[in-house]
């Protein structure tokens, strides 16, 4: 009977640590996504602030799609991935 509360406390501590680690691991990804919707000037002035009405911009995505040949690179990656999976599963 006395081990049940100790087991629950350990379990709660482990879950708290795992949730904390998850938040630490996800934070940079969320920051990158959030900053991808801001102008360059807003990123350097306020990197941790969410994009607001004055700083919201899709210019980065427009530049990637127009000048970066993103679709060509995506097609090449898709061909390599599908080919690799085919031979792995074979």
GROMACS .gro file of C-alpha atoms in nm:
model
   90
    1UNK     CA    1   0.000   0.000   0.000
    2UNK     CA    2   0.277   0.245   0.078
    3UNK     CA    3   0.450   0.188  -0.255
    4UNK     CA    4   0.153   0.311  -0.461
    5UNK     CA    5   0.195   0.681  -0.367
    6UNK     CA    6   0.574   0.660  -0.420
    7UNK     CA    7   0.519   0.499  -0.760
    8UNK     CA    8   0.274   0.775  -0.855
    9UNK     CA    9   0.516   1.044  -0.743
   10UNK     CA   10   0.799   0.895  -0.949
   11UNK     CA   11   0.570   0.860  -1.246
   12UNK     CA   12   0.457   1.221  -1.214
   13UNK     CA   13   0.819   1.338  -1.187
   14UNK     CA   14   0.918   1.143  -1.497
   15UNK     CA   15   0.623   1.281  -1.692
   16UNK     CA   16   0.704   1.634  -1.579
   17UNK     CA   17   1.063   1.596  -1.698
   18UNK     CA   18   0.950   1.451  -2.031
   19UNK     CA   19   0.701   1.732  -2.087
   20UNK     CA   20   0.969   1.989  -2.002
   21UNK     CA   21   1.216   1.829  -2.241
   22UNK     CA   22   0.951   1.819  -2.514
   23UNK     CA   23   0.881   2.190  -2.472
   24UNK     CA   24   1.253   2.268  -2.488
   25UNK     CA   25   1.292   2.057  -2.804
   26UNK     CA   26   0.988   2.204  -2.981
   27UNK     CA   27   1.056   2.571  -2.894
   28UNK     CA   28   1.324   2.632  -3.163
   29UNK     CA   29   1.104   2.478  -3.432
   30UNK     CA   30   0.812   2.698  -3.332
   31UNK     CA   31   1.040   3.002  -3.328
   32UNK     CA   32   1.159   2.929  -3.682
   33UNK     CA   33   0.803   2.883  -3.807
   34UNK     CA   34   0.691   3.200  -3.632
   35UNK     CA   35   0.983   3.402  -3.775
   36UNK     CA   36   0.919   3.270  -4.125
   37UNK     CA   37   0.607   3.487  -4.134
   38UNK     CA   38   0.790   3.808  -4.043
   39UNK     CA   39   0.993   4.060  -4.236
   40UNK     CA   40   1.370   4.043  -4.198
   41UNK     CA   41   1.382   4.371  -4.005
   42UNK     CA   42   1.121   4.246  -3.756
   43UNK     CA   43   1.311   3.921  -3.704
   44UNK     CA   44   1.628   4.106  -3.603
   45UNK     CA   45   1.450   4.370  -3.394
   46UNK     CA   46   1.214   4.137  -3.203
   47UNK     CA   47   1.306   3.771  -3.267
   48UNK     CA   48   1.082   3.622  -2.997
   49UNK     CA   49   0.770   3.830  -3.071
   50UNK     CA   50   0.491   3.673  -3.277
   51UNK     CA   51   0.426   3.827  -3.618
   52UNK     CA   52   0.194   4.123  -3.585
   53UNK     CA   53  -0.003   4.331  -3.832
   54UNK     CA   54   0.300   4.548  -3.908
   55UNK     CA   55   0.555   4.270  -3.935
   56UNK     CA   56   0.359   3.991  -4.108
   57UNK     CA   57   0.500   3.907  -4.450
   58UNK     CA   58   0.510   3.616  -4.693
   59UNK     CA   59   0.805   3.756  -4.889
   60UNK     CA   60   1.032   3.472  -4.774
   61UNK     CA   61   0.801   3.209  -4.916
   62UNK     CA   62   0.758   3.407  -5.239
   63UNK     CA   63   1.136   3.432  -5.278
   64UNK     CA   64   1.186   3.059  -5.221
   65UNK     CA   65   0.919   2.960  -5.471
   66UNK     CA   66   1.022   3.209  -5.742
   67UNK     CA   67   1.401   3.226  -5.720
   68UNK     CA   68   1.504   2.915  -5.532
   69UNK     CA   69   1.380   2.643  -5.771
   70UNK     CA   70   1.214   2.483  -5.470
   71UNK     CA   71   0.988   2.258  -5.677
   72UNK     CA   72   1.286   2.115  -5.866
   73UNK     CA   73   1.469   2.038  -5.542
   74UNK     CA   74   1.154   1.885  -5.396
   75UNK     CA   75   1.113   1.665  -5.703
   76UNK     CA   76   1.473   1.545  -5.678
   77UNK     CA   77   1.429   1.465  -5.309
   78UNK     CA   78   1.108   1.277  -5.382
   79UNK     CA   79   1.277   1.068  -5.652
   80UNK     CA   80   1.567   0.977  -5.421
   81UNK     CA   81   1.334   0.896  -5.132
   82UNK     CA   82   1.097   0.679  -5.336
   83UNK     CA   83   1.389   0.501  -5.502
   84UNK     CA   84   1.556   0.434  -5.168
   85UNK     CA   85   1.235   0.304  -5.014
   86UNK     CA   86   1.180   0.079  -5.313
   87UNK     CA   87   1.520  -0.084  -5.277
   88UNK     CA   88   1.496  -0.105  -4.899
   89UNK     CA   89   1.161  -0.281  -4.918
   90UNK     CA   90   1.280  -0.507  -5.202
   0.00000   0.00000   0.00000
